[in-house]
mmCIF file of C-alpha atoms in Angstrom:
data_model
loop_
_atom_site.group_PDB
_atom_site.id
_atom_site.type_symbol
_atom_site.label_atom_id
_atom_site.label_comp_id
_atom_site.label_asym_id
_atom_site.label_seq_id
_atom_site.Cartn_x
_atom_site.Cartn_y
_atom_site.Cartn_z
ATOM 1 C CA UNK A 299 0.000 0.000 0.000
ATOM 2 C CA UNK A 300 1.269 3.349 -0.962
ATOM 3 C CA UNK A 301 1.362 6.317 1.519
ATOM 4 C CA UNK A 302 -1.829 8.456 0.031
ATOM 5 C CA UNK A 303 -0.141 11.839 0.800
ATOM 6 C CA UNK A 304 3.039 13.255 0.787
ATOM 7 C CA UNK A 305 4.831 17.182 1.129
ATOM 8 C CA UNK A 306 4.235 19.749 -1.653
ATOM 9 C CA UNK A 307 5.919 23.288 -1.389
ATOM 10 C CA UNK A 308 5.383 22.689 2.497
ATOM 11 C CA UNK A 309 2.375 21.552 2.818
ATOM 12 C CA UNK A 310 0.947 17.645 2.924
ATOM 13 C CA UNK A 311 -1.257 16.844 0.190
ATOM 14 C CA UNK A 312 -3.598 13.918 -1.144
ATOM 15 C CA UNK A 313 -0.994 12.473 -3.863
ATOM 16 C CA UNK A 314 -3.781 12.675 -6.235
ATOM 17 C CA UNK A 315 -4.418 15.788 -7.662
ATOM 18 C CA UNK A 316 -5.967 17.245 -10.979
ATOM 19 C CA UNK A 317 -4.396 18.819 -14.038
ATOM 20 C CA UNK A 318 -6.778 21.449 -15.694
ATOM 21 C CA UNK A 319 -6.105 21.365 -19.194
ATOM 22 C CA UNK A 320 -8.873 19.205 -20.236
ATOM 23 C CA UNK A 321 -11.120 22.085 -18.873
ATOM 24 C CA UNK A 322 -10.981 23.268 -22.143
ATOM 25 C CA UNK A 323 -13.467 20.430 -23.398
ATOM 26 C CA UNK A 324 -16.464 21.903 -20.939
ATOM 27 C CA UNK A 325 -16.194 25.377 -22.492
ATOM 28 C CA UNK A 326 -19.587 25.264 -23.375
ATOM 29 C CA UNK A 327 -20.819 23.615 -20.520
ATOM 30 C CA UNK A 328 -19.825 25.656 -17.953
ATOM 31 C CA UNK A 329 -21.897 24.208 -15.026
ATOM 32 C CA UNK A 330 -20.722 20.640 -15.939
ATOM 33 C CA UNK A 331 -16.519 22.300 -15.187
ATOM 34 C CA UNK A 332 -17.918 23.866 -11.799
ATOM 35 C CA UNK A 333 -19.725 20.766 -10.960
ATOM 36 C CA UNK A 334 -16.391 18.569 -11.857
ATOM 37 C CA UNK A 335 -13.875 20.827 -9.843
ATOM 38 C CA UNK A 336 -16.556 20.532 -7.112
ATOM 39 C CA UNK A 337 -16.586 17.167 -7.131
ATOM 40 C CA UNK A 338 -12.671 16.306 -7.600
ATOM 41 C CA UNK A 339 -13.005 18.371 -3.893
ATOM 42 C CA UNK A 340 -15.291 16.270 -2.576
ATOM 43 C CA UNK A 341 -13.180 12.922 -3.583
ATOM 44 C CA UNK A 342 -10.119 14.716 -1.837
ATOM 45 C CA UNK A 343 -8.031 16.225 -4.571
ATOM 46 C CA UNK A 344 -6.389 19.369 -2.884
ATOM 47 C CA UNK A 345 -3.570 20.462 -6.078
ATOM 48 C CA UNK A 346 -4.777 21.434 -9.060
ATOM 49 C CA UNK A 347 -2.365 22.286 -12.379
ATOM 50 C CA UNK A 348 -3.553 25.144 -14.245
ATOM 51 C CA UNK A 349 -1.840 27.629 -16.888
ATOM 52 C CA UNK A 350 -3.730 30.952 -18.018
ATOM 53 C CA UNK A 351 -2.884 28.943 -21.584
ATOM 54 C CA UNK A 352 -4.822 25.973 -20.584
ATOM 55 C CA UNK A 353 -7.997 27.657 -22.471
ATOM 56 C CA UNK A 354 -6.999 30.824 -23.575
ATOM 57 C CA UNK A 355 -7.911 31.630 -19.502
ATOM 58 C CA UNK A 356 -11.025 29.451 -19.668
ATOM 59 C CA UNK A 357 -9.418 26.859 -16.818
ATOM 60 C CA UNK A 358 -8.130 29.277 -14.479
ATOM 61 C CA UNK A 359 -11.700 31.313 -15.038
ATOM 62 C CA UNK A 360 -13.509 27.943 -13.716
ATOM 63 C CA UNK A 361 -11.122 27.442 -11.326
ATOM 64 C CA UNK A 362 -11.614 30.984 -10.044
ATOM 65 C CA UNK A 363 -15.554 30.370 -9.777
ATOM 66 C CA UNK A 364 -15.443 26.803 -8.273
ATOM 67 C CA UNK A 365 -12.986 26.778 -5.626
ATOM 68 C CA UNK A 366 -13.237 28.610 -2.171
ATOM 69 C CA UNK A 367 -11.052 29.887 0.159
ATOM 70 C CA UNK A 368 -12.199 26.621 2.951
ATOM 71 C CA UNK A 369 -11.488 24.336 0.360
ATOM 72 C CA UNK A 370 -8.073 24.574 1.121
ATOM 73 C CA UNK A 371 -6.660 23.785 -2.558
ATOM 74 C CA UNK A 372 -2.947 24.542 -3.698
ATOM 75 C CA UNK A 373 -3.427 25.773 -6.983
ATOM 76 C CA UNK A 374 0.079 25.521 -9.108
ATOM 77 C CA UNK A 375 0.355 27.658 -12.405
ATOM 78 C CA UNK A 376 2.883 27.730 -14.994
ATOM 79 C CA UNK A 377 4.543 30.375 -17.072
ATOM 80 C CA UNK A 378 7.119 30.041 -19.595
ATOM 81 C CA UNK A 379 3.922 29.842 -23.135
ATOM 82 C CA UNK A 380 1.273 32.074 -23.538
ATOM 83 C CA UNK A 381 -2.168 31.356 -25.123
ATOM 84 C CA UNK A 382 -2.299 31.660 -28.842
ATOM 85 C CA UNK A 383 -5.830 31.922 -29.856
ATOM 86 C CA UNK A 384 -5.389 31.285 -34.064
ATOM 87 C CA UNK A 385 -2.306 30.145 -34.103
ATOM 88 C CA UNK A 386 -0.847 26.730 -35.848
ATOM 89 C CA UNK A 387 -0.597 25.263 -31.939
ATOM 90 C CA UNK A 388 -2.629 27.476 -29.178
ATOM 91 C CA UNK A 389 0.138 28.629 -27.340
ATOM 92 C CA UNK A 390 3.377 30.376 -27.729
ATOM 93 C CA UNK A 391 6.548 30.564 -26.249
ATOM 94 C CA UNK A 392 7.972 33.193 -23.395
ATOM 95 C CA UNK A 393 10.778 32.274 -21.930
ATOM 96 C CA UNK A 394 12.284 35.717 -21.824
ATOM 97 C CA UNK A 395 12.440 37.221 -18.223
ATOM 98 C CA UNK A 396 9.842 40.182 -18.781
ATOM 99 C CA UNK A 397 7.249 38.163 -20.539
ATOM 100 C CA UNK A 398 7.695 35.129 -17.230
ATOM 101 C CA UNK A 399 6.866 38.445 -15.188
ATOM 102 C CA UNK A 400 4.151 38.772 -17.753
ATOM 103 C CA UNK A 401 2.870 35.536 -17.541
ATOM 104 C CA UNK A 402 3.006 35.321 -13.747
ATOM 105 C CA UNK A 403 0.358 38.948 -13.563
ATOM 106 C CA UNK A 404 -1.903 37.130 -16.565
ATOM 107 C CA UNK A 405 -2.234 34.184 -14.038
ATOM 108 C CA UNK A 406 -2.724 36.167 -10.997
ATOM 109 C CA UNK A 407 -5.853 38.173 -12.859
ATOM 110 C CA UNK A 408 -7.493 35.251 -14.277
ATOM 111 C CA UNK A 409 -7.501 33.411 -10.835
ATOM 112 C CA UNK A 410 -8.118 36.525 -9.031
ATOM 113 C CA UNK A 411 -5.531 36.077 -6.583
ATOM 114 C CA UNK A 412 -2.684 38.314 -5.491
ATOM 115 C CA UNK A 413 -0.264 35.511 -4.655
ATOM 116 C CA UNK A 414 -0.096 32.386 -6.713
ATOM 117 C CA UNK A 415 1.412 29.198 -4.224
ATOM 118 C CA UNK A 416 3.617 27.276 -6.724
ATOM 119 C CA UNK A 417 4.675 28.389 -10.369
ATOM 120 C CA UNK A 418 6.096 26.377 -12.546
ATOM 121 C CA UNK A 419 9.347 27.846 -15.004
ATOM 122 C CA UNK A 420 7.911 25.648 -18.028
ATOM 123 C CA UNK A 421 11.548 24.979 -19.763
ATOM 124 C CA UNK A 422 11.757 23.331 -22.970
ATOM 125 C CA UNK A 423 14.985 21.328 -22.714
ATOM 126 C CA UNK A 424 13.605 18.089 -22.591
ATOM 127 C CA UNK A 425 11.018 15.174 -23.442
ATOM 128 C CA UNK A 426 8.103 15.908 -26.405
ATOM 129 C CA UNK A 427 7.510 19.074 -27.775
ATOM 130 C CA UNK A 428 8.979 22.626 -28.770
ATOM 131 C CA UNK A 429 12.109 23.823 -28.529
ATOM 132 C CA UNK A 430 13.354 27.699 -28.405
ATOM 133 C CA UNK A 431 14.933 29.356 -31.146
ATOM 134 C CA UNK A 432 16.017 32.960 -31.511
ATOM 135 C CA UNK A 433 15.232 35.208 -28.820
ATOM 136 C CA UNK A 434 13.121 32.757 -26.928
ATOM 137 C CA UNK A 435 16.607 31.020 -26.021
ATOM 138 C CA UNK A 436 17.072 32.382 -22.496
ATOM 139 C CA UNK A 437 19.578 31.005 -19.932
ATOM 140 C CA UNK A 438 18.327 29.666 -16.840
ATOM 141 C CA UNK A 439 20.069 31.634 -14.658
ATOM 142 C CA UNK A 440 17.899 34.759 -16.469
ATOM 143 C CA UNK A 441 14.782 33.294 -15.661
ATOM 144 C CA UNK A 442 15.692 31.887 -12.199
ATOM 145 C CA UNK A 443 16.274 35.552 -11.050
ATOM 146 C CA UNK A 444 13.437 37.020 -12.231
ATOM 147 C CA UNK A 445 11.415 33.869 -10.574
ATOM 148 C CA UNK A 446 13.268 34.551 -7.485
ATOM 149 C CA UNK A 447 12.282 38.154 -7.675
ATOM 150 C CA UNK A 448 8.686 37.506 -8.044
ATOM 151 C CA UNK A 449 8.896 35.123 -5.001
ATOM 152 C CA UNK A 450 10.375 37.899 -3.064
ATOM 153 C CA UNK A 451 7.659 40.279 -4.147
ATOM 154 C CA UNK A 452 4.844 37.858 -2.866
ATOM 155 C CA UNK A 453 3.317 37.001 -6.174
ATOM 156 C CA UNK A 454 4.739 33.912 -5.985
ATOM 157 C CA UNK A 455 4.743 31.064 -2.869
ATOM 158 C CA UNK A 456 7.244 28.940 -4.390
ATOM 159 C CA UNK A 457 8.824 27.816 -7.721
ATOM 160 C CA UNK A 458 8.884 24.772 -9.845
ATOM 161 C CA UNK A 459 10.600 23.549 -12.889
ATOM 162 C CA UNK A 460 9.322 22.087 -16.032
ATOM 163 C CA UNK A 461 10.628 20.505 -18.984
ATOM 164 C CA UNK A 462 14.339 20.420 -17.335
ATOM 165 C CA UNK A 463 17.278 18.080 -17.421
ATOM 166 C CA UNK A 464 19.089 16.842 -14.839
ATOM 167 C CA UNK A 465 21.986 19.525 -15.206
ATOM 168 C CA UNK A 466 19.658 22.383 -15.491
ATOM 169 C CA UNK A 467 17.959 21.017 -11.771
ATOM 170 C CA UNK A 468 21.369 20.857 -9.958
ATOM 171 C CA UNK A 469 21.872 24.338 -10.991
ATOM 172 C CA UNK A 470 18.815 25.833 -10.044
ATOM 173 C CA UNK A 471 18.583 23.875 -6.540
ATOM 174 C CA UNK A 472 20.244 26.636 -4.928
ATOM 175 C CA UNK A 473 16.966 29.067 -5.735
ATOM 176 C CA UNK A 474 15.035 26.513 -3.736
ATOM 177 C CA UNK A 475 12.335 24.491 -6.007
ATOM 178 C CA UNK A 476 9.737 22.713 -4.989
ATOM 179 C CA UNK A 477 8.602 20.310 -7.846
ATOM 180 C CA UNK A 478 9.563 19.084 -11.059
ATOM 181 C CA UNK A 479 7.130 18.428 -13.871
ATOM 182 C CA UNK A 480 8.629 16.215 -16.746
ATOM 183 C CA UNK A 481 7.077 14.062 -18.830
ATOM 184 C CA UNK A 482 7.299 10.589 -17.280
ATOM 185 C CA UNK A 483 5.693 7.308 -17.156
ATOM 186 C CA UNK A 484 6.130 3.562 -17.002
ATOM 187 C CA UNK A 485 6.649 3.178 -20.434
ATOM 188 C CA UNK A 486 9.488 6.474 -20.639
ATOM 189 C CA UNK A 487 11.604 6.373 -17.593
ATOM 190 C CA UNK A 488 14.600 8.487 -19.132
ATOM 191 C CA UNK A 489 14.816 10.619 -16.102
ATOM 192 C CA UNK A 490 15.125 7.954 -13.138
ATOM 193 C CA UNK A 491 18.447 9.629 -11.530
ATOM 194 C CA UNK A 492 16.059 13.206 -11.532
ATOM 195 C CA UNK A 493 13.750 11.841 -10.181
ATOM 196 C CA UNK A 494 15.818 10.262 -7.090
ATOM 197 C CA UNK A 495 17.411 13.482 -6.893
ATOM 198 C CA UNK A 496 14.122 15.272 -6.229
ATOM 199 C CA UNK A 497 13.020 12.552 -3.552
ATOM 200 C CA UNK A 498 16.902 13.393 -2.030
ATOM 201 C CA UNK A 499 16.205 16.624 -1.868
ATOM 202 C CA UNK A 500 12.535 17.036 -1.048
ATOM 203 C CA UNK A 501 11.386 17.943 -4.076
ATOM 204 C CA UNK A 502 7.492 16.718 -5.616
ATOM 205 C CA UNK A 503 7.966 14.862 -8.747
ATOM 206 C CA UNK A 504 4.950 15.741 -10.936
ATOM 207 C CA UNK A 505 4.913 14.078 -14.125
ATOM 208 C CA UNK A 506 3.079 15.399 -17.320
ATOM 209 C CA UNK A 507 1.947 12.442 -19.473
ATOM 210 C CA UNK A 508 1.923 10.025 -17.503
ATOM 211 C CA UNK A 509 0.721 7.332 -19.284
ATOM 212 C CA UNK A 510 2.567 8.708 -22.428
ATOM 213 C CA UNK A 511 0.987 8.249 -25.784
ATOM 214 C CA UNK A 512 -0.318 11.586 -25.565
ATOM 215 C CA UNK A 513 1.346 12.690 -29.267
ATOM 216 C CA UNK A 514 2.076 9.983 -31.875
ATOM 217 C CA UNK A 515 5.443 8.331 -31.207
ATOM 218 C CA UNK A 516 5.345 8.720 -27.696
ATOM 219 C CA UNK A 517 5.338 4.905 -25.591
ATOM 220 C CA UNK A 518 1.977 4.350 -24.887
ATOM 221 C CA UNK A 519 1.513 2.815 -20.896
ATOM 222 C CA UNK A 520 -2.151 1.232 -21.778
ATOM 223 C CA UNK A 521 -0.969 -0.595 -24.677
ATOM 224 C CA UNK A 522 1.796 -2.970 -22.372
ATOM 225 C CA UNK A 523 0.947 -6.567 -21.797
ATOM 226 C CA UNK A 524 2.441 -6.192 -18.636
ATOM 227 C CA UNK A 525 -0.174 -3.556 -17.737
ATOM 228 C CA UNK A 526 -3.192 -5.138 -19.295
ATOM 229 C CA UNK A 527 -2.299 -8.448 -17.493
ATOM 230 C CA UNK A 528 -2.035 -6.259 -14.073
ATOM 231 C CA UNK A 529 -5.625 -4.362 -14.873
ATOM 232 C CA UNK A 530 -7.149 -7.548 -15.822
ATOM 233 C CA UNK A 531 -6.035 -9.609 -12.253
ATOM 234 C CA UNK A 532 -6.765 -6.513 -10.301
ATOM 235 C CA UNK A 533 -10.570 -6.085 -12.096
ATOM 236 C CA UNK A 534 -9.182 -1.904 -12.738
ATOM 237 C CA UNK A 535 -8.189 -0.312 -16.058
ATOM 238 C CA UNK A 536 -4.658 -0.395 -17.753
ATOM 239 C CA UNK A 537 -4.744 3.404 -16.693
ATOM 240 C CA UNK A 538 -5.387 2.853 -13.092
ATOM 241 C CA UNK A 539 -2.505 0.833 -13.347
ATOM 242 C CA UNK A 540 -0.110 3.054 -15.212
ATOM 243 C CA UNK A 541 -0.925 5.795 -12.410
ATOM 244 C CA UNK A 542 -0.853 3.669 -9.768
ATOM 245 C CA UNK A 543 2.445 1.870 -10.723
ATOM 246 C CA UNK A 544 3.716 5.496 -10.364
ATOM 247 C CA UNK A 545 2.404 6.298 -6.629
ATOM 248 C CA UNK A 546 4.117 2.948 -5.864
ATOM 249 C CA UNK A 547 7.372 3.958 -8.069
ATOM 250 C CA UNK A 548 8.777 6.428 -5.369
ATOM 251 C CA UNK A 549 6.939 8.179 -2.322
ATOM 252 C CA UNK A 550 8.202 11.762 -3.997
ATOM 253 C CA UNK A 551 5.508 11.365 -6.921
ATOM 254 C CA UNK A 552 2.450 13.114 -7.310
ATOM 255 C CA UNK A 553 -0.171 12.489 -10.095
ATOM 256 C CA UNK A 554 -2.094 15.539 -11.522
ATOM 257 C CA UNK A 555 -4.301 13.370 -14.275
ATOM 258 C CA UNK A 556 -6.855 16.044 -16.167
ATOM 259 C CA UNK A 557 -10.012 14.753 -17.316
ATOM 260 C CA UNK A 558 -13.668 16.171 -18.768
ATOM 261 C CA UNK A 559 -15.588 13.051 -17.202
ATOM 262 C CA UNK A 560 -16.351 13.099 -13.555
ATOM 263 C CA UNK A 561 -16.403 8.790 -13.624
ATOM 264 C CA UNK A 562 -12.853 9.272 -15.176
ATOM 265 C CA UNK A 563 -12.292 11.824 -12.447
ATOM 266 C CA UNK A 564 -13.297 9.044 -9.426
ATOM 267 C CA UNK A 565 -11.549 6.292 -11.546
ATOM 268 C CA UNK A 566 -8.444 8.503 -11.323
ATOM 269 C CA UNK A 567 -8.767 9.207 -7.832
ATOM 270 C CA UNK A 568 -9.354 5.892 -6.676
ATOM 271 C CA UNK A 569 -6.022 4.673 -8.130
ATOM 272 C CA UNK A 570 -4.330 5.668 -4.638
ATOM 273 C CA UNK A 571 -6.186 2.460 -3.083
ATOM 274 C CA UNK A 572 -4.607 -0.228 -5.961
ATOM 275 C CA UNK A 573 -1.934 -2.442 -4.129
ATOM 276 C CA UNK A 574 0.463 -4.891 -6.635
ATOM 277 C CA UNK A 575 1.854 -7.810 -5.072
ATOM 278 C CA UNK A 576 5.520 -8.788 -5.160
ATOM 279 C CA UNK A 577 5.348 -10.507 -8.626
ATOM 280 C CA UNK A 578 3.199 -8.165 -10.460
ATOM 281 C CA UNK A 579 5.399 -4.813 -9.090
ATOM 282 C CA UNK A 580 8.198 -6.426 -10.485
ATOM 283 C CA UNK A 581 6.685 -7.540 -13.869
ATOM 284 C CA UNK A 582 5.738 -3.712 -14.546
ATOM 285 C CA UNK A 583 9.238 -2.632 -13.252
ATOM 286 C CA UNK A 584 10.565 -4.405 -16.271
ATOM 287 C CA UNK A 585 8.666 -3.214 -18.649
ATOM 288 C CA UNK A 586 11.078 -1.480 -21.343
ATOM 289 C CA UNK A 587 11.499 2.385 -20.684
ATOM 290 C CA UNK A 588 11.655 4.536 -24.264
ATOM 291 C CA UNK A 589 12.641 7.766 -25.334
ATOM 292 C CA UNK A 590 10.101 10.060 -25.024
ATOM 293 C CA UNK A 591 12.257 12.899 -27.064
ATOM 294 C CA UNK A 592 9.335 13.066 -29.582
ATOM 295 C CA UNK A 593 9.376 16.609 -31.313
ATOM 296 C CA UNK A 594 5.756 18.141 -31.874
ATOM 297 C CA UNK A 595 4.464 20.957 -34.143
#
């Protein structure tokens, strides 16, 4: 049995959280987002993963409406893309220190808050997707100070990293970060020595896709025999497995699934209560790990 909570920026959390981004899907059925944010409260959930980009503001607008101050939830924000509403992907990259700063009062307005308790520097070093070019190429240390700077201003509680390599974490440790989101699963386990460096050090490990297959080319977790065999003994779905095997994978992890379905959201949820024996842990653990360095758009 896996320990259902665990520390996040200072605080103890249910390991089980929600990622907004499929919030998108309920934009015209705006009582059916309330009503799911409501009820991912009621089954526990206290994190929630947002981005004024998740939308074009739309999630962090329903998050703004649904939540209340005695519901106690962290809400954790990104910066580092900005919405694009026409472009060839919806968002755009800016990773350049005044446009983070930017970012940071965009998020602040759409949640109507005046201090947002974890932000995320969304780096694009590593795993699927863009990568900067031209002016968008900005060294960490750049961003790290204005991040810092924003921290010390109060906008921001505390500051994560996204997207980073190992090299790029060991540099910014001495800035003080409280999570890393990379993309991560059973199926792409490229960044195992991160990830024990995080648990070393304190830090939440949050991954993004995390039962990969999200773009084509990317490992897809469901699709393992391994995992079907595990679903099918255990009478849950390959997913429930896939998150679950990650809960179980190191006590640092925290799961921030996003869904438009409120049974998805209680299937989700419910994946803190799977237990694997001996012999079924281990047949997942050697399932093969692949690249997930999949370039997109």
């Amino acid at each position: 049995m896996t320990t259902p909570t665990a520390s996040f920026a200072g605080r103890t959390v249910f390991r089980v959280g929600y990622g907004a981004l499929q919030l998108e899907r309920l934009r015209d059925r705006r009582g059916e987002a309330l009503a799911l944010l409501r009820r991912a409260v009621e089954l526990g959930v206290d994190h929630v993963d947002t981005a004024e980009f998740y939308g074009f503001g739309f999630a962090n607008d329903v998050i703004r409406e649904a939540l209340r101050p005695e519901d106690d939830v962290l809400v954790v924000t990104k910066v580092g893309a900005d919405p694009n509403p026409g472009g060839q992907l919806p968002l755009r990259l800016a990773q350049r220190p005044e446009q983070l700063r930017a970012s940071v009062e965009d998020n602040l307005r759409g949640l109507g808050v005046d201090r947002l308790p974890v932000v995320n520097l969304r780096r694009l070093d590593t795993g699927p997707g863009l990568r900067p070019e031209g002016d968008q190429v900005v060294d960490l240390d750049d961003q790290l100070s204005v991040m810092t700077a924003l921290r010390d201003e109060g906008k921001i509680g505390a500051i994560g990293l996204s997207s980073v390599t190992l090299d790029g974490l060991r540099r910014a440790l001495p800035a003080g970060i409280a999570c890393v989101q990379n993309a991560y699963s059973l199926a792409s386990r490229d960044d195992e020595d991160m990830l024990a460096l995080c648990a070393a050090e304190g830090i939440a490990w949050v991954p993004f896709f995390p039962l990969g297959g999200a773009f084509p080319g990317l490992p897809k977790v469901t699709g393992e025999p391994a995992v079907q065999a595990a679903a099918a003994s255990l009478g849950v779905t390959p997913s429930q497995v896939g998150l679950a095997w990650l809960l179980h994978h190191a006590p640092n992890v925290l799961l921030i699934p996003g869904t438009a379905d409120a049974a998805h959201l209680e299937a989700n949820t419910a994946v803190s209560e799977i237990t694997f024996d001996a012999a079924t842990l281990a047949a997942l653990d050697a399932v093969e790990s692949r690249s997930n360095e999949v370039p997109i758009g």
